[in-house]
């Protein structure tokens, strides 16, 4: 179930419990079509930026999960 839910949101599964998602600006930066605000204001290269989660499941055991 986690795999299909992650795939729907654009994440790629890495290993058994992690996921990675590349953003629109990463793709545009690689094609030399622009960059996001993080590059302009913070000096973070857009082609090195991505979203990731170290755990697809909640490991806090709180009542909301």
mmCIF file of C-alpha atoms in Angstrom:
data_model
loop_
_atom_site.group_PDB
_atom_site.id
_atom_site.type_symbol
_atom_site.label_atom_id
_atom_site.label_comp_id
_atom_site.label_asym_id
_atom_site.label_seq_id
_atom_site.Cartn_x
_atom_site.Cartn_y
_atom_site.Cartn_z
ATOM 1 C CA UNK A 1 0.000 0.000 0.000
ATOM 2 C CA UNK A 2 2.833 2.426 0.816
ATOM 3 C CA UNK A 3 4.367 1.920 -2.616
ATOM 4 C CA UNK A 4 1.197 2.880 -4.500
ATOM 5 C CA UNK A 5 0.530 5.853 -2.230
ATOM 6 C CA UNK A 6 4.091 7.110 -2.682
ATOM 7 C CA UNK A 7 3.908 6.587 -6.451
ATOM 8 C CA UNK A 8 0.712 8.635 -6.637
ATOM 9 C CA UNK A 9 2.464 11.555 -4.979
ATOM 10 C CA UNK A 10 5.487 11.333 -7.306
ATOM 11 C CA UNK A 11 7.926 9.703 -4.886
ATOM 12 C CA UNK A 12 10.339 6.938 -5.862
ATOM 13 C CA UNK A 13 10.956 4.214 -3.276
ATOM 14 C CA UNK A 14 14.572 3.875 -2.113
ATOM 15 C CA UNK A 15 15.426 0.791 -0.102
ATOM 16 C CA UNK A 16 12.733 -0.635 2.187
ATOM 17 C CA UNK A 17 11.558 2.457 4.044
ATOM 18 C CA UNK A 18 12.701 5.661 2.298
ATOM 19 C CA UNK A 19 11.459 7.713 -0.654
ATOM 20 C CA UNK A 20 12.755 10.535 -2.864
ATOM 21 C CA UNK A 21 10.909 13.090 -5.009
ATOM 22 C CA UNK A 22 12.562 15.418 -7.489
ATOM 23 C CA UNK A 23 10.982 18.837 -7.856
ATOM 24 C CA UNK A 24 10.033 20.772 -10.981
ATOM 25 C CA UNK A 25 12.965 23.163 -10.561
ATOM 26 C CA UNK A 26 15.506 20.353 -10.453
ATOM 27 C CA UNK A 27 14.314 19.208 -13.877
ATOM 28 C CA UNK A 28 14.225 22.763 -15.254
ATOM 29 C CA UNK A 29 17.683 23.527 -13.896
ATOM 30 C CA UNK A 30 19.159 20.451 -15.575
ATOM 31 C CA UNK A 31 17.653 21.629 -18.882
ATOM 32 C CA UNK A 32 18.981 25.168 -18.265
ATOM 33 C CA UNK A 33 15.425 26.565 -18.144
ATOM 34 C CA UNK A 34 15.630 28.464 -14.849
ATOM 35 C CA UNK A 35 16.065 27.941 -11.125
ATOM 36 C CA UNK A 36 14.078 28.309 -7.910
ATOM 37 C CA UNK A 37 14.292 31.016 -5.253
ATOM 38 C CA UNK A 38 16.563 28.859 -3.066
ATOM 39 C CA UNK A 39 19.374 29.282 -5.560
ATOM 40 C CA UNK A 40 18.953 33.048 -5.755
ATOM 41 C CA UNK A 41 18.584 33.767 -2.034
ATOM 42 C CA UNK A 42 20.429 30.904 -0.316
ATOM 43 C CA UNK A 43 22.939 29.750 -2.929
ATOM 44 C CA UNK A 44 21.560 26.198 -3.073
ATOM 45 C CA UNK A 45 21.913 24.871 -6.607
ATOM 46 C CA UNK A 46 18.507 23.850 -7.959
ATOM 47 C CA UNK A 47 19.937 20.747 -9.629
ATOM 48 C CA UNK A 48 20.998 19.447 -6.198
ATOM 49 C CA UNK A 49 17.679 20.005 -4.432
ATOM 50 C CA UNK A 50 15.106 17.265 -3.801
ATOM 51 C CA UNK A 51 12.535 16.137 -1.290
ATOM 52 C CA UNK A 52 13.119 12.975 0.679
ATOM 53 C CA UNK A 53 11.718 11.087 3.597
ATOM 54 C CA UNK A 54 13.847 8.708 5.668
ATOM 55 C CA UNK A 55 10.718 6.828 6.796
ATOM 56 C CA UNK A 56 7.521 6.253 4.818
ATOM 57 C CA UNK A 57 5.689 5.200 7.944
ATOM 58 C CA UNK A 58 5.289 7.254 11.088
ATOM 59 C CA UNK A 59 7.779 6.158 13.729
ATOM 60 C CA UNK A 60 6.467 8.389 16.529
ATOM 61 C CA UNK A 61 3.444 6.269 17.540
ATOM 62 C CA UNK A 62 1.328 9.351 18.212
ATOM 63 C CA UNK A 63 -2.465 9.307 18.319
ATOM 64 C CA UNK A 64 -2.739 11.116 14.955
ATOM 65 C CA UNK A 65 -1.133 8.262 13.017
#
